[in-house]
Short mmCIF file of C-alpha atoms in Angstrom, two decimals:
data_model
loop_
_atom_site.label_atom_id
_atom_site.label_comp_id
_atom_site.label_asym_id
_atom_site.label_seq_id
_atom_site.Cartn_x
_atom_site.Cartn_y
_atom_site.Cartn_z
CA UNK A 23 -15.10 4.80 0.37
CA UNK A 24 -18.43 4.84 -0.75
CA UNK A 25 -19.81 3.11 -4.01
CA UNK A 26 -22.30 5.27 -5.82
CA UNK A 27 -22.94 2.81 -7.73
CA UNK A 28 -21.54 3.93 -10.93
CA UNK A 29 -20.40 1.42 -13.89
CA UNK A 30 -19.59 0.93 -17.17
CA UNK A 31 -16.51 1.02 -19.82
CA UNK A 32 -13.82 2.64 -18.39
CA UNK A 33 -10.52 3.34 -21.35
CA UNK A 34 -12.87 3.09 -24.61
CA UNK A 35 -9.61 4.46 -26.59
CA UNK A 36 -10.12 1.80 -29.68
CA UNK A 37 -7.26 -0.68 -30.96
CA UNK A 38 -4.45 1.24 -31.33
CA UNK A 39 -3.29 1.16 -27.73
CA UNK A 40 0.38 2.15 -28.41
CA UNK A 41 -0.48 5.01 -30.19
CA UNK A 42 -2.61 6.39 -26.95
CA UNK A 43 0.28 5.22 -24.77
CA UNK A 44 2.90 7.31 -27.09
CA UNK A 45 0.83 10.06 -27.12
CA UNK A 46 -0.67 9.95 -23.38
CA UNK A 47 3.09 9.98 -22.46
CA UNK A 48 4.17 13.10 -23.99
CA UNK A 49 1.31 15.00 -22.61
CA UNK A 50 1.78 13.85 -18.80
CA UNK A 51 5.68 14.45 -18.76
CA UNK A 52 7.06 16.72 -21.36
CA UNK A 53 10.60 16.38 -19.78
CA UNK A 54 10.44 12.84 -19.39
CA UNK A 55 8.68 12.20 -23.50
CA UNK A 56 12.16 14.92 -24.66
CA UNK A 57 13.68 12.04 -22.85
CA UNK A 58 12.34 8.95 -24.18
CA UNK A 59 12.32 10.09 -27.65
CA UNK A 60 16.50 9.81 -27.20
CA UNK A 61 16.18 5.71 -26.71
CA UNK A 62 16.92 3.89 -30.10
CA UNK A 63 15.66 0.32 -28.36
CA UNK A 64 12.53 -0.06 -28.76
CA UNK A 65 11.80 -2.78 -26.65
CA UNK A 66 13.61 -0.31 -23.65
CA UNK A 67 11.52 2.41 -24.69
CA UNK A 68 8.22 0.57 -24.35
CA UNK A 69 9.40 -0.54 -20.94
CA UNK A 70 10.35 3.07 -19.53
CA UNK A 71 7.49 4.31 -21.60
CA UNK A 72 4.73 2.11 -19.55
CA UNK A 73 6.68 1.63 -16.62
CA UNK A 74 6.42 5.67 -16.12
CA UNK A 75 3.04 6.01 -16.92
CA UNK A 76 1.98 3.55 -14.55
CA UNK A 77 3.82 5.56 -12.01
CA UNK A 78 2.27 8.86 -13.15
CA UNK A 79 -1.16 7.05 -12.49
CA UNK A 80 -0.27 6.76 -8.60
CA UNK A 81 1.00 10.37 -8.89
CA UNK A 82 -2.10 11.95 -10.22
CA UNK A 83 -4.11 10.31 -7.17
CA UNK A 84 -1.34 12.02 -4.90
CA UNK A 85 -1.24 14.88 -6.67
CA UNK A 86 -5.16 15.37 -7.34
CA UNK A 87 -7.45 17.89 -4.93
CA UNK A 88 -10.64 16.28 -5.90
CA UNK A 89 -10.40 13.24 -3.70
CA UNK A 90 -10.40 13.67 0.47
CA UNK A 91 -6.69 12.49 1.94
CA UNK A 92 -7.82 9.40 3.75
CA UNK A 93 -9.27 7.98 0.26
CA UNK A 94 -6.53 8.64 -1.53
CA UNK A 95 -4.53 6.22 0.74
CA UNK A 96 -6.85 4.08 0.45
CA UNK A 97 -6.80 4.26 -3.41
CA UNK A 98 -2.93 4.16 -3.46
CA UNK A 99 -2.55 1.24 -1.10
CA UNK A 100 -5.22 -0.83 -3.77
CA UNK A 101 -3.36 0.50 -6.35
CA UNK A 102 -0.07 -1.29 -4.88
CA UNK A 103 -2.19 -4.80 -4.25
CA UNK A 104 -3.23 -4.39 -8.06
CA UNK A 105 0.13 -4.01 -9.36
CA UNK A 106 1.02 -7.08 -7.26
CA UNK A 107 -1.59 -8.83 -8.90
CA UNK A 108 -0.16 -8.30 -12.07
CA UNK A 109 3.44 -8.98 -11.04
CA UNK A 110 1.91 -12.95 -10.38
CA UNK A 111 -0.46 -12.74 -13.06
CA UNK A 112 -3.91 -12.31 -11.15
CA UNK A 113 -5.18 -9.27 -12.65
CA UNK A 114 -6.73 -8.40 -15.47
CA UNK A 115 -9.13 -5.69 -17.28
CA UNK A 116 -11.73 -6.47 -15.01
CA UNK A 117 -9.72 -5.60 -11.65
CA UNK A 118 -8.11 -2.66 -13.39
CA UNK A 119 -11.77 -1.78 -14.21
CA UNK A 120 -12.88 -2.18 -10.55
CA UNK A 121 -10.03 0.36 -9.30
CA UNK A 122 -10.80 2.90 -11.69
CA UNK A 123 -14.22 2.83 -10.28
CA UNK A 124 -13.15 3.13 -6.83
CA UNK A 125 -11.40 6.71 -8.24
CA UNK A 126 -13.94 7.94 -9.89
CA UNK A 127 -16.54 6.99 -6.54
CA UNK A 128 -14.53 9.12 -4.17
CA UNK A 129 -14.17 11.90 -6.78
CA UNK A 130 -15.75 14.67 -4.95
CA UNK A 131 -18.72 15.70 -6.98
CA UNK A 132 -17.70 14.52 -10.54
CA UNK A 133 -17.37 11.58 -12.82
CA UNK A 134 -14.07 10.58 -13.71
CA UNK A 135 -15.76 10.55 -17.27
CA UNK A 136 -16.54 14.40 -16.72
CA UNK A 137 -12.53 14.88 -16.78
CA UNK A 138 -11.43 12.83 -19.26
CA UNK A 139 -11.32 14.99 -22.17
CA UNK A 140 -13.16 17.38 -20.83
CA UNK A 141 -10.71 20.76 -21.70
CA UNK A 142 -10.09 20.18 -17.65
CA UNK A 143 -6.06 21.35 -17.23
CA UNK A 144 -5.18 18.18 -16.49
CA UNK A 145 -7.76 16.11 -18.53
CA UNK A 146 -4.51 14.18 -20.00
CA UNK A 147 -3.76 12.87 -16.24
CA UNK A 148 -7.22 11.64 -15.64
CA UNK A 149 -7.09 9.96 -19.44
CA UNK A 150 -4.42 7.67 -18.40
CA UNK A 151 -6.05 7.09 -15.33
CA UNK A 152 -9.42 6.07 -16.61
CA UNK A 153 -7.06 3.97 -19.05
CA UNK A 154 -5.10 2.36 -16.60
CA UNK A 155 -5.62 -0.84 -18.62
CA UNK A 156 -3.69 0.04 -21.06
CA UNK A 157 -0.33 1.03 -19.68
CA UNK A 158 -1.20 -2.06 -17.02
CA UNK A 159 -1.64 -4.68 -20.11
CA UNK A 160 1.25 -3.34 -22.23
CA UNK A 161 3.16 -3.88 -18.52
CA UNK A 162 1.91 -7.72 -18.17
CA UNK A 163 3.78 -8.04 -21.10
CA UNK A 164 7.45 -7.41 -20.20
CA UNK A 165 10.03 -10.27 -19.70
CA UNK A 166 9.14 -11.63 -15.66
CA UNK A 167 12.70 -9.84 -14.43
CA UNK A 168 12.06 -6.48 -15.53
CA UNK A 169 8.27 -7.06 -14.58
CA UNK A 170 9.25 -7.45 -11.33
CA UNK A 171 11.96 -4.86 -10.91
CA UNK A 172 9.21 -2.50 -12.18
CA UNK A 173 6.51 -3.91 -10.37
CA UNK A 174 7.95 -3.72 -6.99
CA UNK A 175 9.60 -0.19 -7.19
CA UNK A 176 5.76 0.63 -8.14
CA UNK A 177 4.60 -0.75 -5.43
CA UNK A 178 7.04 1.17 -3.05
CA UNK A 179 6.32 4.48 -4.05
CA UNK A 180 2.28 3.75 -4.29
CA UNK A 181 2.63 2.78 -0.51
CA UNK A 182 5.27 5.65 0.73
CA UNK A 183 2.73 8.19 -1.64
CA UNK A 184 -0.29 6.68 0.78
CA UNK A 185 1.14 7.95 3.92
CA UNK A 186 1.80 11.35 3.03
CA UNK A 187 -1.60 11.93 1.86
CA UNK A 188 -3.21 10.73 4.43
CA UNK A 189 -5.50 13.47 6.62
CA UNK A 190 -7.31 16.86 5.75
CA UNK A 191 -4.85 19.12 4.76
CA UNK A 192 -2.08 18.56 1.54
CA UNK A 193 1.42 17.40 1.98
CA UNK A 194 3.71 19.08 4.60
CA UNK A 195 7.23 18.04 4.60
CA UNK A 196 8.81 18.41 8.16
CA UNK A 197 12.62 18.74 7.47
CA UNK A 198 15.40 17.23 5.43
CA UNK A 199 14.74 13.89 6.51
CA UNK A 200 11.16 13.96 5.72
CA UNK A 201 12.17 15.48 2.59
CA UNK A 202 14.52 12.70 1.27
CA UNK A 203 12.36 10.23 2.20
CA UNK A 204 9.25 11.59 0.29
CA UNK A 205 11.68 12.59 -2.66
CA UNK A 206 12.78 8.97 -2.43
CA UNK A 207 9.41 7.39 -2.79
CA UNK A 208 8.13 9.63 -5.94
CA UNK A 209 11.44 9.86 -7.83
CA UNK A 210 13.75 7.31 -6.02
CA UNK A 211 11.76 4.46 -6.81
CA UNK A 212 11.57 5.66 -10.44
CA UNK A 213 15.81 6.01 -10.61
CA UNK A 214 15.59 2.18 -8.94
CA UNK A 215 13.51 0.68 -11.79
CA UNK A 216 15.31 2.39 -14.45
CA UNK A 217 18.92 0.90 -13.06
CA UNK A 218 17.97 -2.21 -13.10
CA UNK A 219 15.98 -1.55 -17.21
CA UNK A 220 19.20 -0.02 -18.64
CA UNK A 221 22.29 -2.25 -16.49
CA UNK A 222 20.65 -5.35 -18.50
CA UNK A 223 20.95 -3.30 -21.50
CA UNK A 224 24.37 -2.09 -20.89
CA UNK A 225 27.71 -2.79 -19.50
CA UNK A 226 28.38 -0.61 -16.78
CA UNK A 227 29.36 -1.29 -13.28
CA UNK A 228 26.04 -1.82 -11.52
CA UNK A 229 27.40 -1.23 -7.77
CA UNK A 230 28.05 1.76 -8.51
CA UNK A 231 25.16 2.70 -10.49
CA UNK A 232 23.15 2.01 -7.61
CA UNK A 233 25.36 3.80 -5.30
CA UNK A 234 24.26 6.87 -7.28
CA UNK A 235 21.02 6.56 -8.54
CA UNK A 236 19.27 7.64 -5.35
CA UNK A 237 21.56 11.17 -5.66
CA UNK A 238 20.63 11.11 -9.89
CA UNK A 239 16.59 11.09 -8.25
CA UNK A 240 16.78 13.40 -5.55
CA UNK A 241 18.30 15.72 -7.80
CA UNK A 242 15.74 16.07 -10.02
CA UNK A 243 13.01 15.97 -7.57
CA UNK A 244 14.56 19.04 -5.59
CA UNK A 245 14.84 21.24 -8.39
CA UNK A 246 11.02 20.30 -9.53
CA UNK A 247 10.23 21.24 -5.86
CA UNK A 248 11.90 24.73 -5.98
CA UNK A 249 10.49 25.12 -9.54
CA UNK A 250 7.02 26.13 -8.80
CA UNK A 251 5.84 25.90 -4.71
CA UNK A 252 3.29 28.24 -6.02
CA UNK A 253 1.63 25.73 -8.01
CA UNK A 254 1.94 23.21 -5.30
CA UNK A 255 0.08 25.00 -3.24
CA UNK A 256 -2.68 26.46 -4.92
CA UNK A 257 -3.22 22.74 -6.99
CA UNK A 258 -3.02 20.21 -4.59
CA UNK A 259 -2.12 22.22 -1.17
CA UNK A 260 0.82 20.96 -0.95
CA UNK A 261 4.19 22.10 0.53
CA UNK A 262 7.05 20.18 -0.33
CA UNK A 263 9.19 22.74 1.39
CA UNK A 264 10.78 21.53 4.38
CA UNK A 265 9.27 23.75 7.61
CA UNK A 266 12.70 23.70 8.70
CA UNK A 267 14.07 25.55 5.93
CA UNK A 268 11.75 28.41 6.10
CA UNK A 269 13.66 30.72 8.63
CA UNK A 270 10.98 30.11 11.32
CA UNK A 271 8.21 30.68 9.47
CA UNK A 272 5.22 27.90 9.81
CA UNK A 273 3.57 26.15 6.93
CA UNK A 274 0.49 28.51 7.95
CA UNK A 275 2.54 31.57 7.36
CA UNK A 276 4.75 30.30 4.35
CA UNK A 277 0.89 30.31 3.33
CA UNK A 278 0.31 33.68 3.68
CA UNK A 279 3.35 35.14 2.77
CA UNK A 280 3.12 33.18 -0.91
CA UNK A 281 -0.05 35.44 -1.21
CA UNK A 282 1.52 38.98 -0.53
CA UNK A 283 4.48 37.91 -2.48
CA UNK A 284 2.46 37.18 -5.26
CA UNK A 285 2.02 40.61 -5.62
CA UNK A 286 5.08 42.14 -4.67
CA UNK A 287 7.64 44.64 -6.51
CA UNK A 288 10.57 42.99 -5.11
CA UNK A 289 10.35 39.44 -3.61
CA UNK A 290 13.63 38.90 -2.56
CA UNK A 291 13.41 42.17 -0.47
CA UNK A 292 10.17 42.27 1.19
CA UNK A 293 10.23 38.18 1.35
CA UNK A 294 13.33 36.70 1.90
CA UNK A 295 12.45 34.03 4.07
CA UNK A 296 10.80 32.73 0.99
CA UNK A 297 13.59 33.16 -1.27
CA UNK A 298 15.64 31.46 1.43
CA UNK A 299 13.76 27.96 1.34
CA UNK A 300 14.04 27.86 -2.23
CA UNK A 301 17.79 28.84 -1.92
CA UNK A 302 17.79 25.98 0.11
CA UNK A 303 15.97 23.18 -1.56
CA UNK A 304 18.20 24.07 -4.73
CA UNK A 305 21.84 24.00 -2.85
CA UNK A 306 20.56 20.77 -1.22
CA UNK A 307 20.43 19.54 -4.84
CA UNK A 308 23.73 20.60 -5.97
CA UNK A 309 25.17 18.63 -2.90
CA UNK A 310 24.09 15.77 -4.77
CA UNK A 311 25.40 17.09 -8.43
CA UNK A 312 28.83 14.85 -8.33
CA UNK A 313 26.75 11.77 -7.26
CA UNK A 314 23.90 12.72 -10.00
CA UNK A 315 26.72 13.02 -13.25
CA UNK A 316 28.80 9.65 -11.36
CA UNK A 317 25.54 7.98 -12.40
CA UNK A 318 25.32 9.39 -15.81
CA UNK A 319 28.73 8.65 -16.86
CA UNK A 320 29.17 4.96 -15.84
CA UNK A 321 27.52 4.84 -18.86
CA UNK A 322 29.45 4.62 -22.39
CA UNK A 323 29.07 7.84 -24.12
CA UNK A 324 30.74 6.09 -27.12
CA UNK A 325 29.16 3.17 -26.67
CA UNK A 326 25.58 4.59 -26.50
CA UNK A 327 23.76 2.69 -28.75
CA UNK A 328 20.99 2.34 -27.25
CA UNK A 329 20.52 6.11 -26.32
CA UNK A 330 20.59 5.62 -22.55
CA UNK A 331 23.16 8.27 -21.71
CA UNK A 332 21.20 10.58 -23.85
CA UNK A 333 17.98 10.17 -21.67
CA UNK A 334 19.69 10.66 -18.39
CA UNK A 335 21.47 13.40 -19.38
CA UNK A 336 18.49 15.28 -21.03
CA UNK A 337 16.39 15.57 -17.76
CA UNK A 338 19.69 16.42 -15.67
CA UNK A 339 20.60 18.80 -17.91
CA UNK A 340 17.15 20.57 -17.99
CA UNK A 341 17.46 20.51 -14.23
CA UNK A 342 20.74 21.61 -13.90
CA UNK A 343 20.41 24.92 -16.60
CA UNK A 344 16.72 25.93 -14.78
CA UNK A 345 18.88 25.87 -11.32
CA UNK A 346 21.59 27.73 -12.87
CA UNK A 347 20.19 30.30 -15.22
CA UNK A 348 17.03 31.27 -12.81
CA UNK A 349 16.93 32.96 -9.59
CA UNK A 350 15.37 31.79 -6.62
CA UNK A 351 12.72 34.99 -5.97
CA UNK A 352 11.42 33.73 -9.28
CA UNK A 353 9.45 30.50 -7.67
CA UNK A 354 7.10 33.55 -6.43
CA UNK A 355 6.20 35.09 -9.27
CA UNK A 356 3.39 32.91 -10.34
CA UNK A 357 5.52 31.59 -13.80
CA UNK A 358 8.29 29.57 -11.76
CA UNK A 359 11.33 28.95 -12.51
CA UNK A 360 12.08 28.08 -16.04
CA UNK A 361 13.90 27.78 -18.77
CA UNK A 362 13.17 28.74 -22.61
CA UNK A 363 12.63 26.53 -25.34
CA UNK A 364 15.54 27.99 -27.23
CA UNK A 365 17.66 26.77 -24.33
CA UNK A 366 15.68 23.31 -23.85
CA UNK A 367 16.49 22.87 -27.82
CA UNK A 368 20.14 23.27 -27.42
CA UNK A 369 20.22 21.11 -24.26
CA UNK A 370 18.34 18.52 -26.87
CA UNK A 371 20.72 19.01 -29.46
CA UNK A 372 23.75 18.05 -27.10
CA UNK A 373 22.53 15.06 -24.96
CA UNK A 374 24.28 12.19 -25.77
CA UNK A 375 27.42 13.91 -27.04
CA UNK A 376 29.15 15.32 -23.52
CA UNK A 377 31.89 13.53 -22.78
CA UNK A 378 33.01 12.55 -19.17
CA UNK A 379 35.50 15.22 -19.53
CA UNK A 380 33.46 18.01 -20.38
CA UNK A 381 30.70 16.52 -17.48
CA UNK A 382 33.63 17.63 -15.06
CA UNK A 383 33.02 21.14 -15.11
CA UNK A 384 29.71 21.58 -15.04
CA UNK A 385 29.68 25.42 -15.25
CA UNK A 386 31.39 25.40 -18.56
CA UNK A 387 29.42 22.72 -19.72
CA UNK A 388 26.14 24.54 -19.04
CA UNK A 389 27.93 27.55 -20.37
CA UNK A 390 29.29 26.29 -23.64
CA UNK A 391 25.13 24.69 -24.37
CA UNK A 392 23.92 27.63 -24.13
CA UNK A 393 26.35 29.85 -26.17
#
């Protein structure tokens, strides 16, 4: 990576730091904020709050087309060593400082203070990334247990994210395999973090809550992956698709047949190899539906006091209702898949209040939301 030399004071937000981290929050992850906003600790909250902003920092270097493969490896592998450094209490603003110059150095052809603000799409990303500070201070000060559960799930998915990015081209995903094992770095790591947050907050059974939480993750992940392979492709060329699933078609001609079915009548008939994949990326998340409620429900829906059933069950249920009440051909239209906000308000107004019972027939459940 070269140094062009550039300096100066990266994160200028002024004093009131939770503020920017409250709002920063519910402009990177609207499913996630719907989420938070449903925890009554607010200790808890601050943790999830930071600890997933911190995450979506590493993701927005994966994620971003602006900086060449290799150096964002790079980038993500420093990023792990600085998190490290403030798991033992080594880092501060100053070595924050120094990484977000390294990002905005192997931006290709911009300042990092050109995006920031700048009415750029994802101008909120690039805020909390020139204010990594922030999240990273609020982090140094959580309790040294959940500092280092945090830290070193962090760490894990900076590190898997650096060797999928690596090379010329965007992220191609192989087969299953390759599939769970990227899902498990971007959204496993996250569920492993969160167990251990909410089992010292709780009493629940925490074998078996990590016996499940890996299922609750991959979930989520797969249906975010079916949602919109359009925008994947066209944002950070990136196919999360598994080749395998594709019906012999090659990541070159999934390519070129997201093009023509861009502008097709009828998707499903004149492209149903690509209807196919997304069939299967969303059946190889319902495999993993039992697992994903098992996790939700070893926690006390009457004993929620703390609002932690409510936040799982808000981004499961959003997955779960844009799996069931979309169709696959509709990943190609150029909208995704998606539901409306009518429905995400009535998925809102329930969280918290299913019961185990009604969790057993998910169908009905979905069914009776929605009504």
């Amino acid at each position: 990576m070269e140094d062009s030399g550039t300096s100066g004071n990266y994160g200028d937000i002024g004093e009131d730091t939770d503020g920017y981290l409250d709002s920063v929050h519910a402009e990177v992850s609207r499913t996630f904020d719907l989420a938070l906003r449903q925890l009554e600790n607010d200790e808890l909250r601050k943790e999830v709050r930071d600890s997933y902003l911190l995450c979506r920092i590493a993701d927005t270097i994966e994620d971003t087309d602006l900086i060449d493969g290799d150096d964002k490896a790079e980038l993500l592998e420093s990023y792990s060593g600085l998190i490290q450094e403030h798991r033992s209490g080594e880092a501060g603003y100053r070595e924050v400082a120094d990484w977000v110059r390294d990002v905005s150095d192997s931006l290709k052809g911009v300042h990092i203070n050109d995006l920031d603000g700048s009415g750029e799409e994802n101008a909120s990303y690039w805020s909390l990334v020139r204010n990594a500070h922030t999240a990273s201070s609020s982090y140094d000060g959580f309790e040294d247990e959940a500092k280092d559960d945090v830290g070193r799930s962090i760490q894990e998915m900076a590190e898997g994210m650096a060797d999928y990015v690596k090379g010329p081209q965007g992220i191609r995903i192989k087969n299953e395999e390759d599939l769970t094992e990227y899902c498990h770095y971007v959204a496993g790591t996250v569920g492993d973090f969160l167990t251990e947050l909410f089992s010292r907050t709780e009493e629940v059974d925490e074998k078996a809550l990590r016996e499940n939480s890996e299922d609750y993750a991959q979930l989520l992940q797969r249906i975010n992956i079916a949602r919109d392979p359009v925008a994947d492709l066209e944002e950070e060329d990136a196919i999360f698709i598994p080749e395998t699933y594709m019906e012999g078609l090659s990541h070159r001609e999934f390519r070129e047949e997201v093009g023509k079915a861009l502008e097709s009548e009828d998707v499903r008939e004149e492209h149903l190899e690509l209807v196919q994949s997304v069939e299967e990326i969303l059946d190889s998340a319902e495999e993993r539906a039992d697992s994903a409620v098992r996790y939700v429900t070893e926690f006390d829906q009457a004993e929620d006091d703390n609002g932690v059933r409510a936040y799982l069950e808000t981004p499961l249920l959003l997955a779960l209702a844009t799996a069931d009440r979309t169709e696959p051909e509709d990943a190609f239209t150029g909208s995704g898949l998606k539901i409306g906000r009518e429905e995400v308000g009535k998925i809102l107004h329930q969280a918290g209040d299913i019961t185990d019972e009604q969790w057993q027939d998910r169908e009905k459940l979905l069914k009776d939301i929605m009504a």
